[in-house]
Tab-separated table of C-alpha atoms and ligand atoms in Angstrom:
chain	number	residue	atom	x	y	z
A	1	UNK	CA	-41.367	26.732	17.878
A	2	UNK	CA	-41.353	22.753	18.833
A	3	UNK	CA	-39.040	21.391	21.583
A	4	UNK	CA	-35.822	19.611	20.950
A	5	UNK	CA	-38.388	17.013	22.612
A	6	UNK	CA	-40.689	16.710	20.360
A	7	UNK	CA	-38.362	17.370	17.358
A	8	UNK	CA	-36.318	14.018	18.532
A	9	UNK	CA	-40.159	12.051	19.497
A	10	UNK	CA	-40.639	13.135	15.201
A	11	UNK	CA	-37.597	11.958	14.025
A	12	UNK	CA	-38.223	8.460	16.033
A	13	UNK	CA	-41.856	8.090	14.329
A	14	UNK	CA	-40.185	8.404	10.874
A	15	UNK	CA	-40.947	5.001	9.202
A	16	UNK	CA	-37.788	2.619	8.953
A	17	UNK	CA	-36.663	2.175	5.824
A	18	UNK	CA	-35.459	-0.720	4.158
A	19	UNK	CA	-31.718	0.359	4.658
A	20	UNK	CA	-31.376	-0.855	7.930
A	21	UNK	CA	-27.325	-0.935	9.629
A	22	UNK	CA	-28.636	-2.651	12.886
A	23	UNK	CA	-28.439	-6.048	14.489
A	24	UNK	CA	-31.386	-7.706	15.838
A	25	UNK	CA	-30.944	-7.923	19.391
A	26	UNK	CA	-31.190	-12.169	19.135
A	27	UNK	CA	-28.239	-12.250	16.714
A	28	UNK	CA	-26.052	-9.191	18.300
A	29	UNK	CA	-26.136	-11.229	21.936
A	30	UNK	CA	-24.920	-14.223	20.190
A	31	UNK	CA	-21.892	-12.366	18.756
A	32	UNK	CA	-21.163	-10.473	22.167
A	33	UNK	CA	-20.901	-14.070	23.478
A	34	UNK	CA	-18.338	-15.089	20.501
A	35	UNK	CA	-16.168	-11.729	21.180
A	36	UNK	CA	-15.421	-12.620	24.878
A	37	UNK	CA	-14.739	-16.845	23.949
A	38	UNK	CA	-12.493	-15.465	21.137
A	39	UNK	CA	-10.114	-13.058	22.995
A	40	UNK	CA	-10.468	-15.327	26.417
A	41	UNK	CA	-10.063	-18.891	25.319
A	42	UNK	CA	-8.452	-18.743	21.933
A	43	UNK	CA	-6.213	-15.399	21.301
A	44	UNK	CA	-4.019	-17.376	24.523
A	45	UNK	CA	-3.779	-20.041	22.328
A	46	UNK	CA	-2.005	-18.551	19.206
A	47	UNK	CA	1.542	-17.857	21.289
A	48	UNK	CA	1.472	-21.765	21.475
A	49	UNK	CA	1.203	-22.260	17.774
A	50	UNK	CA	4.557	-22.833	16.912
A	51	UNK	CA	5.149	-25.196	19.288
A	52	UNK	CA	1.853	-27.616	18.351
A	53	UNK	CA	1.743	-30.376	15.734
A	54	UNK	CA	-1.859	-30.835	13.853
A	55	UNK	CA	-2.695	-33.443	16.798
A	56	UNK	CA	-1.523	-30.807	19.701
A	57	UNK	CA	-3.563	-28.027	18.373
A	58	UNK	CA	-6.527	-30.244	18.198
A	59	UNK	CA	-6.450	-31.601	21.591
A	60	UNK	CA	-6.544	-27.744	22.507
A	61	UNK	CA	-8.710	-27.241	20.123
A	62	UNK	CA	-11.522	-29.840	20.345
A	63	UNK	CA	-12.999	-28.743	23.855
A	64	UNK	CA	-13.285	-25.670	22.098
A	65	UNK	CA	-15.400	-26.444	19.477
A	66	UNK	CA	-17.633	-28.262	21.831
A	67	UNK	CA	-18.976	-25.615	23.352
A	68	UNK	CA	-19.426	-23.806	20.172
A	69	UNK	CA	-21.879	-26.877	18.996
A	70	UNK	CA	-23.611	-26.050	22.385
A	71	UNK	CA	-23.326	-22.561	21.640
A	72	UNK	CA	-25.373	-23.588	18.765
A	73	UNK	CA	-22.660	-21.654	16.807
A	74	UNK	CA	-20.829	-24.506	14.287
A	75	UNK	CA	-20.281	-24.386	11.004
A	76	UNK	CA	-22.996	-21.780	10.599
A	77	UNK	CA	-22.667	-21.450	6.423
A	78	UNK	CA	-24.476	-24.041	5.934
A	79	UNK	CA	-27.716	-24.967	5.959
A	80	UNK	CA	-29.522	-26.693	9.298
A	81	UNK	CA	-29.850	-29.998	7.515
A	82	UNK	CA	-26.733	-30.145	7.411
A	83	UNK	CA	-25.366	-29.268	10.767
A	84	UNK	CA	-25.025	-25.573	10.335
A	85	UNK	CA	-27.024	-22.346	11.257
A	86	UNK	CA	-28.586	-21.517	7.799
A	87	UNK	CA	-27.381	-18.285	8.323
A	88	UNK	CA	-27.097	-15.794	5.604
A	89	UNK	CA	-24.251	-13.984	4.045
A	90	UNK	CA	-25.035	-10.520	6.367
A	91	UNK	CA	-24.726	-12.719	9.811
A	92	UNK	CA	-21.994	-15.016	8.838
A	93	UNK	CA	-19.754	-11.636	7.764
A	94	UNK	CA	-20.682	-10.256	11.129
A	95	UNK	CA	-19.227	-13.203	12.615
A	96	UNK	CA	-16.391	-13.809	9.985
A	97	UNK	CA	-15.992	-10.851	11.372
A	98	UNK	CA	-14.702	-11.435	14.924
A	99	UNK	CA	-13.532	-15.277	13.673
A	100	UNK	CA	-11.021	-13.324	11.677
A	101	UNK	CA	-9.035	-11.424	15.082
A	102	UNK	CA	-7.681	-15.420	15.856
A	103	UNK	CA	-5.940	-17.541	12.726
A	104	UNK	CA	-7.461	-20.071	15.069
A	105	UNK	CA	-11.336	-19.376	15.475
A	106	UNK	CA	-12.687	-20.942	12.688
A	107	UNK	CA	-11.364	-23.841	13.212
A	108	UNK	CA	-12.607	-23.709	16.441
A	109	UNK	CA	-16.162	-22.922	15.071
A	110	UNK	CA	-15.916	-25.371	12.232
A	111	UNK	CA	-15.635	-22.643	9.093
A	112	UNK	CA	-12.238	-22.472	8.606
A	113	UNK	CA	-10.926	-21.901	4.947
A	114	UNK	CA	-10.711	-24.710	3.395
A	115	UNK	CA	-12.956	-27.156	5.016
A	116	UNK	CA	-15.843	-24.548	5.054
A	117	UNK	CA	-15.777	-23.445	1.463
A	118	UNK	CA	-15.021	-27.524	0.431
A	119	UNK	CA	-18.587	-28.250	2.453
A	120	UNK	CA	-19.947	-25.721	0.693
A	121	UNK	CA	-18.860	-27.747	-2.521
A	122	UNK	CA	-19.720	-31.156	-0.891
A	123	UNK	CA	-23.309	-29.448	-0.244
A	124	UNK	CA	-24.089	-28.061	-3.392
A	125	UNK	CA	-22.587	-30.749	-5.537
A	126	UNK	CA	-22.221	-33.811	-3.946
A	127	UNK	CA	-23.897	-37.054	-4.441
A	128	UNK	CA	-25.871	-38.695	-1.337
A	129	UNK	CA	-23.354	-41.151	-0.863
A	130	UNK	CA	-20.473	-38.608	-1.263
A	131	UNK	CA	-22.211	-36.106	1.079
A	132	UNK	CA	-22.200	-39.653	3.941
A	133	UNK	CA	-18.709	-40.207	3.329
A	134	UNK	CA	-16.804	-37.374	3.164
A	135	UNK	CA	-19.725	-34.354	3.840
A	136	UNK	CA	-20.757	-34.991	7.060
A	137	UNK	CA	-17.418	-36.292	8.665
A	138	UNK	CA	-15.704	-33.081	7.767
A	139	UNK	CA	-18.465	-30.916	9.572
A	140	UNK	CA	-18.208	-33.517	12.226
A	141	UNK	CA	-14.752	-32.527	12.492
A	142	UNK	CA	-13.232	-35.993	11.650
A	143	UNK	CA	-12.297	-35.122	8.675
A	144	UNK	CA	-9.664	-32.376	7.341
A	145	UNK	CA	-9.897	-31.182	3.567
A	146	UNK	CA	-8.037	-29.291	0.954
A	147	UNK	CA	-8.943	-27.477	-2.725
A	148	UNK	CA	-6.007	-28.795	-5.314
A	149	UNK	CA	-6.470	-26.099	-8.507
A	150	UNK	CA	-3.885	-23.542	-8.593
A	151	UNK	CA	-0.487	-25.417	-10.089
A	152	UNK	CA	2.964	-23.976	-10.866
A	153	UNK	CA	3.129	-24.597	-14.359
A	154	UNK	CA	-0.122	-22.248	-15.212
A	155	UNK	CA	-1.436	-19.206	-14.071
A	156	UNK	CA	-3.906	-19.131	-11.362
A	157	UNK	CA	-5.489	-16.256	-12.519
A	158	UNK	CA	-6.431	-17.146	-15.171
A	159	UNK	CA	-7.477	-21.600	-14.482
A	160	UNK	CA	-8.883	-21.553	-18.059
A	161	UNK	CA	-5.432	-22.341	-18.841
A	162	UNK	CA	-5.286	-26.045	-16.304
A	163	UNK	CA	-3.375	-28.334	-17.476
A	164	UNK	CA	-3.962	-31.784	-15.446
A	165	UNK	CA	-5.516	-33.934	-16.601
A	166	UNK	CA	-7.833	-36.413	-15.912
A	167	UNK	CA	-8.972	-39.085	-18.700
A	168	UNK	CA	-12.060	-41.758	-18.146
A	169	UNK	CA	-10.753	-45.019	-17.549
A	170	UNK	CA	-13.308	-48.179	-17.406
A	171	UNK	CA	-16.022	-47.094	-14.893
A	172	UNK	CA	-13.680	-44.497	-13.495
A	173	UNK	CA	-11.291	-41.505	-14.282
A	174	UNK	CA	-7.268	-41.489	-14.298
A	175	UNK	CA	-5.456	-38.042	-12.821
A	176	UNK	CA	-2.056	-36.805	-13.543
A	177	UNK	CA	-1.123	-33.285	-12.822
A	178	UNK	CA	1.122	-31.176	-10.968
A	179	UNK	CA	-0.624	-28.676	-8.173
A	180	UNK	CA	0.686	-26.539	-5.966
A	181	UNK	CA	-0.572	-23.807	-2.635
A	182	UNK	CA	-3.293	-26.420	-2.187
A	183	UNK	CA	-4.075	-25.476	1.860
A	184	UNK	CA	-3.692	-27.497	4.443
A	185	UNK	CA	-2.662	-30.498	1.528
A	186	UNK	CA	-0.234	-32.138	3.917
A	187	UNK	CA	-2.912	-32.845	6.922
A	188	UNK	CA	-6.135	-33.118	4.522
A	189	UNK	CA	-7.717	-36.532	4.216
A	190	UNK	CA	-8.704	-35.889	1.304
A	191	UNK	CA	-8.099	-33.072	-1.829
A	192	UNK	CA	-10.984	-31.307	-3.964
A	193	UNK	CA	-9.305	-31.649	-7.377
A	194	UNK	CA	-9.639	-29.613	-10.440
A	195	UNK	CA	-8.549	-31.583	-13.150
A	196	UNK	CA	-9.229	-31.013	-17.782
A	197	UNK	CA	-11.717	-33.350	-18.864
A	198	UNK	CA	-12.647	-32.270	-22.178
A	199	UNK	CA	-9.714	-29.911	-23.518
A	200	UNK	CA	-12.139	-29.781	-26.499
A	201	UNK	CA	-14.482	-28.476	-24.648
A	202	UNK	CA	-15.255	-24.609	-24.402
A	203	UNK	CA	-12.597	-23.080	-21.480
A	204	UNK	CA	-15.168	-22.887	-19.467
A	205	UNK	CA	-16.670	-26.325	-19.373
A	206	UNK	CA	-13.046	-27.798	-19.972
A	207	UNK	CA	-12.573	-28.596	-15.849
A	208	UNK	CA	-14.392	-31.345	-13.426
A	209	UNK	CA	-13.383	-31.686	-9.672
A	210	UNK	CA	-12.802	-34.797	-8.485
A	211	UNK	CA	-12.728	-35.810	-4.358
A	212	UNK	CA	-9.227	-38.292	-4.182
A	213	UNK	CA	-8.753	-39.623	-0.816
A	214	UNK	CA	-4.808	-38.446	-0.190
A	215	UNK	CA	-3.784	-42.151	0.573
A	216	UNK	CA	-4.712	-42.554	-2.834
A	217	UNK	CA	-1.981	-44.845	-4.773
A	218	UNK	CA	0.101	-41.680	-6.927
A	219	UNK	CA	-1.006	-38.819	-4.720
A	220	UNK	CA	2.608	-38.111	-3.703
A	221	UNK	CA	1.984	-34.299	-1.251
A	222	UNK	CA	5.940	-33.651	-2.149
A	223	UNK	CA	6.502	-30.640	0.338
A	224	UNK	CA	4.946	-28.070	2.060
A	225	UNK	CA	6.041	-24.563	0.668
A	226	UNK	CA	7.453	-22.273	3.280
A	227	UNK	CA	5.678	-18.569	2.435
A	228	UNK	CA	6.308	-15.262	3.692
A	229	UNK	CA	3.236	-16.151	6.102
A	230	UNK	CA	5.345	-19.350	7.560
A	231	UNK	CA	9.056	-18.604	6.313
A	232	UNK	CA	10.712	-21.808	7.269
A	233	UNK	CA	10.931	-25.233	5.928
A	234	UNK	CA	8.262	-27.272	7.849
A	235	UNK	CA	6.025	-29.983	6.958
A	236	UNK	CA	2.618	-31.147	8.533
A	237	UNK	CA	1.509	-27.819	10.435
A	238	UNK	CA	-2.261	-25.894	10.445
A	239	UNK	CA	-2.759	-23.568	7.372
A	240	UNK	CA	0.803	-24.743	5.046
A	241	UNK	CA	0.232	-25.046	1.829
A	242	UNK	CA	1.339	-28.382	-0.031
A	243	UNK	CA	2.709	-28.907	-3.586
A	244	UNK	CA	1.495	-32.585	-4.861
A	245	UNK	CA	2.037	-34.384	-7.451
A	246	UNK	CA	-1.154	-36.674	-9.048
A	247	UNK	CA	0.556	-39.695	-10.826
A	248	UNK	CA	-1.564	-42.414	-12.564
A	249	UNK	CA	-4.083	-42.173	-9.725
A	250	UNK	CA	-6.935	-43.409	-10.533
A	251	UNK	CA	-10.573	-42.604	-8.560
A	252	UNK	CA	-14.333	-44.510	-9.003
A	253	UNK	CA	-16.625	-42.663	-10.962
A	254	UNK	CA	-18.221	-41.762	-7.573
A	255	UNK	CA	-15.229	-39.400	-7.281
A	256	UNK	CA	-16.593	-36.962	-9.789
A	257	UNK	CA	-18.048	-33.896	-8.235
A	258	UNK	CA	-21.064	-32.855	-10.430
A	259	UNK	CA	-21.505	-33.131	-13.656
A	260	UNK	CA	-18.720	-33.989	-15.827
A	261	UNK	CA	-17.424	-30.191	-16.976
A	262	UNK	CA	-19.289	-28.422	-14.054
A	263	UNK	CA	-16.132	-27.401	-12.026
A	264	UNK	CA	-15.327	-23.699	-12.946
A	265	UNK	CA	-19.008	-23.396	-11.843
A	266	UNK	CA	-18.934	-25.289	-8.947
A	267	UNK	CA	-15.900	-23.024	-8.084
A	268	UNK	CA	-17.436	-20.389	-8.396
A	269	UNK	CA	-20.029	-20.747	-6.236
A	270	UNK	CA	-17.343	-21.811	-3.095
A	271	UNK	CA	-15.303	-18.498	-4.561
A	272	UNK	CA	-17.868	-15.958	-3.724
A	273	UNK	CA	-19.347	-16.342	-0.392
A	274	UNK	CA	-16.045	-17.582	0.598
A	275	UNK	CA	-14.334	-14.132	-0.939
A	276	UNK	CA	-17.137	-12.224	1.617
A	277	UNK	CA	-16.068	-14.344	4.560
A	278	UNK	CA	-12.039	-13.483	3.752
A	279	UNK	CA	-12.853	-9.594	3.469
A	280	UNK	CA	-14.939	-10.185	7.339
A	281	UNK	CA	-12.335	-11.671	8.233
A	282	UNK	CA	-9.348	-9.720	7.386
A	283	UNK	CA	-11.776	-6.495	9.135
A	284	UNK	CA	-11.291	-8.659	12.010
A	285	UNK	CA	-7.400	-8.925	12.020
A	286	UNK	CA	-7.568	-4.869	10.652
A	287	UNK	CA	-9.505	-4.515	14.144
A	288	UNK	CA	-6.957	-5.515	16.030
A	289	UNK	CA	-3.685	-3.775	14.454
A	290	UNK	CA	-6.120	-0.694	14.553
A	291	UNK	CA	-6.665	-1.395	18.417
A	292	UNK	CA	-2.764	-1.513	18.744
A	293	UNK	CA	-2.068	1.184	16.871
A	294	UNK	CA	-4.553	3.472	19.327
A	295	UNK	CA	-3.311	2.291	22.046
A	296	UNK	CA	0.329	2.781	21.311
A	297	UNK	CA	-0.381	6.455	20.657
A	298	UNK	CA	-1.649	7.195	24.086
A	299	UNK	CA	1.425	6.071	25.405
A	300	UNK	CA	4.514	6.371	23.739
A	301	UNK	CA	6.227	10.176	24.202
A	302	UNK	CA	8.010	11.255	21.188
A	303	UNK	CA	9.003	15.305	20.713
A	304	UNK	CA	7.188	16.388	23.672
A	305	UNK	CA	4.348	14.761	23.259
A	306	UNK	CA	2.448	11.072	22.825
A	307	UNK	CA	2.043	9.668	19.512
A	308	UNK	CA	-1.739	10.659	19.666
A	309	UNK	CA	-0.269	14.493	19.831
A	310	UNK	CA	1.054	14.465	16.349
A	311	UNK	CA	-0.832	14.899	13.360
A	312	UNK	CA	0.459	12.054	11.789
A	313	UNK	CA	-0.132	9.740	13.998
A	314	UNK	CA	-3.700	11.296	14.137
A	315	UNK	CA	-4.370	11.130	10.205
A	316	UNK	CA	-3.149	6.977	10.554
A	317	UNK	CA	-5.947	6.596	12.896
A	318	UNK	CA	-8.644	8.943	11.169
A	319	UNK	CA	-7.850	7.280	8.121
A	320	UNK	CA	-7.549	3.396	9.224
A	321	UNK	CA	-11.077	4.698	11.359
A	322	UNK	CA	-12.662	5.620	7.338
A	323	UNK	CA	-11.258	3.484	5.347
A	324	UNK	CA	-12.187	0.110	7.642
A	325	UNK	CA	-15.856	1.647	7.828
A	326	UNK	CA	-15.693	1.571	4.177
A	327	UNK	CA	-14.463	-1.432	3.624
A	328	UNK	CA	-17.222	-2.362	6.245
A	329	UNK	CA	-20.088	-0.879	4.913
A	330	UNK	CA	-19.349	-2.599	1.268
A	331	UNK	CA	-18.949	-5.817	2.415
A	332	UNK	CA	-21.808	-6.562	4.284
A	333	UNK	CA	-23.828	-4.584	1.558
A	334	UNK	CA	-22.276	-7.685	-0.883
A	335	UNK	CA	-23.876	-9.872	1.686
A	336	UNK	CA	-26.676	-8.530	1.773
A	337	UNK	CA	-27.145	-8.294	-1.708
A	338	UNK	CA	-26.388	-11.810	-2.569
A	339	UNK	CA	-28.843	-12.743	0.006
A	340	UNK	CA	-31.192	-10.272	-1.769
A	341	UNK	CA	-30.449	-10.854	-4.983
A	342	UNK	CA	-28.044	-13.623	-5.136
A	343	UNK	CA	-24.809	-14.923	-6.224
A	344	UNK	CA	-25.071	-12.939	-9.385
A	345	UNK	CA	-26.452	-10.147	-9.335
A	346	UNK	CA	-23.410	-9.371	-5.944
A	347	UNK	CA	-20.658	-10.685	-8.764
A	348	UNK	CA	-19.106	-6.580	-8.804
A	349	UNK	CA	-19.483	-5.949	-5.585
A	350	UNK	CA	-18.124	-8.468	-4.363
A	351	UNK	CA	-15.136	-8.366	-6.616
A	352	UNK	CA	-14.631	-4.627	-5.332
A	353	UNK	CA	-14.441	-6.120	-2.067
A	354	UNK	CA	-12.086	-8.431	-2.789
A	355	UNK	CA	-8.986	-5.702	-3.684
A	356	UNK	CA	-10.759	-2.862	-1.574
A	357	UNK	CA	-10.462	-4.745	1.783
A	358	UNK	CA	-7.096	-6.609	1.217
A	359	UNK	CA	-5.378	-2.937	0.402
A	360	UNK	CA	-7.679	-1.732	3.942
A	361	UNK	CA	-6.043	-4.804	6.100
A	362	UNK	CA	-2.327	-3.796	4.790
A	363	UNK	CA	-2.702	0.044	5.044
A	364	UNK	CA	-3.987	-0.846	8.841
A	365	UNK	CA	-1.784	-3.581	9.368
A	366	UNK	CA	1.716	-1.408	8.331
A	367	UNK	CA	0.405	1.698	10.227
A	368	UNK	CA	0.220	0.541	13.175
A	369	UNK	CA	3.543	-1.501	13.047
A	370	UNK	CA	4.954	1.785	11.869
A	371	UNK	CA	4.171	3.360	14.732
A	372	UNK	CA	5.367	0.635	17.435
A	373	UNK	CA	8.758	0.732	15.797
A	374	UNK	CA	11.463	-1.643	16.274
A	375	UNK	CA	8.742	-3.345	18.848
A	376	UNK	CA	6.212	-3.266	15.812
A	377	UNK	CA	8.883	-5.275	13.923
A	378	UNK	CA	9.924	-7.708	16.416
A	379	UNK	CA	8.101	-10.673	17.001
A	380	UNK	CA	7.309	-9.464	20.169
A	381	UNK	CA	4.608	-8.087	18.956
A	382	UNK	CA	2.131	-10.225	16.376
A	383	UNK	CA	1.881	-7.177	13.609
A	384	UNK	CA	5.023	-8.299	11.608
A	385	UNK	CA	3.049	-11.830	11.605
A	386	UNK	CA	-0.006	-9.759	10.790
A	387	UNK	CA	1.923	-8.060	7.723
A	388	UNK	CA	3.063	-10.907	5.992
A	389	UNK	CA	-0.386	-13.074	6.103
A	390	UNK	CA	-1.838	-9.266	4.601
A	391	UNK	CA	0.426	-9.336	1.730
A	392	UNK	CA	-1.410	-12.815	0.562
A	393	UNK	CA	-4.838	-11.097	0.270
A	394	UNK	CA	-3.817	-9.256	-2.752
A	395	UNK	CA	-2.895	-12.953	-4.725
A	396	UNK	CA	-5.371	-15.854	-3.259
A	397	UNK	CA	-8.757	-15.893	-4.304
A	398	UNK	CA	-7.832	-13.899	-7.313
A	399	UNK	CA	-4.658	-11.410	-7.706
A	400	UNK	CA	-5.784	-7.732	-7.159
A	401	UNK	CA	-5.240	-6.676	-10.944
A	402	UNK	CA	-8.010	-10.114	-12.092
A	403	UNK	CA	-11.138	-8.343	-9.978
A	404	UNK	CA	-10.296	-4.477	-10.853
A	405	UNK	CA	-10.303	-5.628	-14.237
A	406	UNK	CA	-13.423	-7.554	-14.022
A	407	UNK	CA	-14.914	-4.572	-11.960
A	408	UNK	CA	-13.989	-1.684	-14.593
A	409	UNK	CA	-15.485	-3.919	-17.482
A	410	UNK	CA	-18.248	-4.886	-15.610
A	411	UNK	CA	-19.123	-1.195	-14.861
A	412	UNK	CA	-17.718	0.093	-18.593
A	413	UNK	CA	-20.444	-2.602	-19.726
A	414	UNK	CA	-22.738	0.373	-18.725
A	415	UNK	CA	-21.814	3.149	-20.647
A	416	UNK	CA	-21.338	3.911	-24.105
A	417	UNK	CA	-18.981	6.303	-26.443
A	418	UNK	CA	-21.019	9.404	-28.073
A	419	UNK	CA	-21.814	8.914	-31.928
A	420	UNK	CA	-19.988	11.972	-32.305
A	421	UNK	CA	-16.926	11.817	-30.490
A	422	UNK	CA	-17.814	14.615	-28.451
A	423	UNK	CA	-17.780	14.448	-24.960
A	424	UNK	CA	-21.655	14.142	-23.436
A	425	UNK	CA	-20.425	17.040	-21.280
A	426	UNK	CA	-18.216	19.105	-23.347
A	427	UNK	CA	-19.864	22.832	-22.609
A	428	UNK	CA	-20.082	24.407	-25.964
A	429	UNK	CA	-22.013	22.196	-27.136
A	430	UNK	CA	-24.737	21.537	-23.681
A	431	UNK	CA	-24.346	26.147	-24.176
A	432	UNK	CA	-25.629	25.978	-28.245
A	433	UNK	CA	-28.509	23.429	-26.840
A	434	UNK	CA	-29.247	25.150	-23.866
A	435	UNK	CA	-29.889	28.287	-25.604
A	436	UNK	CA	-32.005	26.751	-28.038
A	437	UNK	CA	-34.384	25.409	-25.800
A	438	UNK	CA	-34.306	28.033	-23.269
A	439	UNK	CA	-34.058	30.691	-26.345
A	440	UNK	CA	-37.741	32.291	-25.808
A	441	UNK	CA	-37.723	32.404	-21.751
A	442	UNK	CA	-34.092	33.796	-22.080
A	443	UNK	CA	-34.148	36.026	-24.837
A	444	UNK	CA	-33.159	39.146	-22.866
A	445	UNK	CA	-30.420	37.454	-21.123
A	446	UNK	CA	-28.640	35.802	-24.460
A	447	UNK	CA	-29.510	39.839	-26.317
A	448	UNK	CA	-27.387	40.798	-23.585
A	449	UNK	CA	-24.329	38.399	-24.518
B	501	FAD	C1	-1.702	-18.080	0.735
B	501	FAD	C2	-2.052	-18.596	-0.407
B	501	FAD	C3	-3.797	-19.795	-0.244
B	501	FAD	C4	-3.537	-19.984	-1.581
B	501	FAD	N1	-4.416	-21.775	-1.416
B	501	FAD	C5	-4.846	-22.583	-2.499
B	501	FAD	C6	-5.992	-23.459	-2.464
B	501	FAD	O1	-6.124	-23.525	-1.485
B	501	FAD	N2	-5.965	-23.764	-3.730
B	501	FAD	C7	-5.212	-23.510	-4.600
B	501	FAD	O2	-5.678	-24.451	-5.566
B	501	FAD	N3	-4.430	-22.323	-4.235
B	501	FAD	C8	-4.410	-21.991	-3.627
B	501	FAD	N4	-3.376	-20.783	-3.824
B	501	FAD	C9	-3.085	-20.102	-4.930
B	501	FAD	C10	-3.442	-18.885	-5.555
B	501	FAD	O3	-5.375	-19.076	-5.844
B	501	FAD	C11	-3.301	-18.293	-6.844
B	501	FAD	O4	-1.766	-17.960	-5.966
B	501	FAD	C12	-4.082	-16.996	-7.095
B	501	FAD	O5	-4.631	-17.599	-8.051
B	501	FAD	C13	-2.712	-16.346	-8.417
B	501	FAD	O6	-1.982	-17.722	-9.278
B	501	FAD	P1	-0.787	-17.417	-9.897
B	501	FAD	O7	0.280	-17.760	-8.402
B	501	FAD	O8	-0.551	-19.149	-10.683
B	501	FAD	O9	-0.391	-16.666	-10.142
B	501	FAD	P2	-0.334	-15.996	-11.887
B	501	FAD	O10	-1.714	-16.243	-12.522
B	501	FAD	O11	0.996	-16.646	-12.612
B	501	FAD	O12	-0.226	-14.189	-11.518
B	501	FAD	C14	0.628	-13.460	-11.769
B	501	FAD	C15	0.426	-12.099	-11.137
B	501	FAD	O13	0.846	-11.800	-12.604
B	501	FAD	C16	-0.730	-10.756	-12.655
B	501	FAD	N5	-2.043	-10.337	-13.832
B	501	FAD	C17	-2.529	-11.796	-13.830
B	501	FAD	N6	-3.527	-11.776	-14.220
B	501	FAD	C18	-3.658	-10.172	-14.978
B	501	FAD	C19	-4.587	-9.453	-15.154
B	501	FAD	N7	-5.290	-9.715	-15.890
B	501	FAD	N8	-4.078	-7.925	-15.356
B	501	FAD	C20	-3.344	-7.470	-14.980
B	501	FAD	N9	-2.453	-8.475	-14.039
B	501	FAD	C21	-2.466	-9.580	-14.248
B	501	FAD	C22	-0.739	-10.111	-11.434
B	501	FAD	O14	-0.370	-9.089	-10.401
B	501	FAD	C23	-0.803	-11.531	-10.861
B	501	FAD	O15	-0.355	-11.528	-9.138
B	501	FAD	C24	-2.756	-19.619	-2.694
B	501	FAD	C25	-2.087	-19.010	-2.558
B	501	FAD	C26	-1.997	-18.166	-1.746
B	501	FAD	C27	-0.888	-17.157	-1.657
């Protein structure tokens, strides 16, 4: 009988299969550096966020950005020729898991939404002039941007209904529209605006994207909308969501991004990878809440034992650990699929992680908050803010229901109804077929029926 050592050695010699869950050591050391840097340098700043306006925040963040650049981790979502690292989605995903632990970390690493997605749009569809004027300064952190698509009057979950218009005017365009929830709109230097250019075209070819300078005549940032995440009136804070009117805003021909009617096509390129980044960032938040849940369960005593001694809390810990693991693997798999087979091949996986990841985020935070009782509900801990943040995840970048519906439709395409309307697995019919198929073999048995 072979010794245990021999068995282990045999296993180790097995050829590696293509499904590899390891991270290469060089990249792992970058991730380890990031983890320490984010915890030591960025988490403390969170507690001062409400006291800092944009300029104050940037004074605190800029030295950190310099350090990130020195580490060659700046704007990692973009190709090297654009000043990024050219990491694929899997590496980016692993980075975002760390950055997600703090709302400020993406800013320090040059890949905060919406600037990161907007830089992807500019890299993808921008002309050399547009890149020069907007993309490079955006990447350098000298400009800020917003993505202005959703309108209060039409369903954001069905953007083919957009009514904002851009009409040709001489060699340029005139834009009229009303948008809201343009994140960072009140601090942006330019806005990427989605507007209908050809109302008669097929639904997904009606709209185009335009780069509009925030100080262009006719652009009016009416307010920052107070939300569940920031439920107080404020203006010009990082992460606010602006309501904006565009009244007869005249832009030159050079403001059009890509071809006329290509708005949805470009948006797709931006939103799909963006969802992977969101989901990984949510896992970072969930992990932080989970750590708090575990810590609390070890010291809080109630009814004769620590919380960890109660089965309900054990279930919360076990379920949270399993759900986070599932969401993580699903998300990294979607990222891997996008890297290896392209955006369209990963469509279903990306839609699945969007609603699954949002639910895991919510449930883990909810359990951690509950385990802290009144303390969890108070602003002495970050859990209540995480909880409010988590609720938005079910809405932005497409509500849960839209992604579920899309997944169900894609799944159902692989099925057909049975011609005779009898279920394929209907046992009496299968038994009859089996009797005929094996009649000779089972003659003796069936004779005894
Ligand atoms: C925090 C946050 C940040 C955002 N940032 C931006 C931004 O930077 N730029 C921007 O342009 N927009 C942004 N948005 C807007 C966001 O994209 C929209 O809110 C989203 O697309 C939903 O559109 P809506 O709010 O108009 O809801 P609606 O489209 O009116 O949908 C309302 C509800 O209807 C239901 N529903 C819709 N379709 C279906 C369906 N097919 N089946 C079943 N139920 C359905 C869902 O329950 C859905 O939640 C942001 C939103 C939030 C919350």
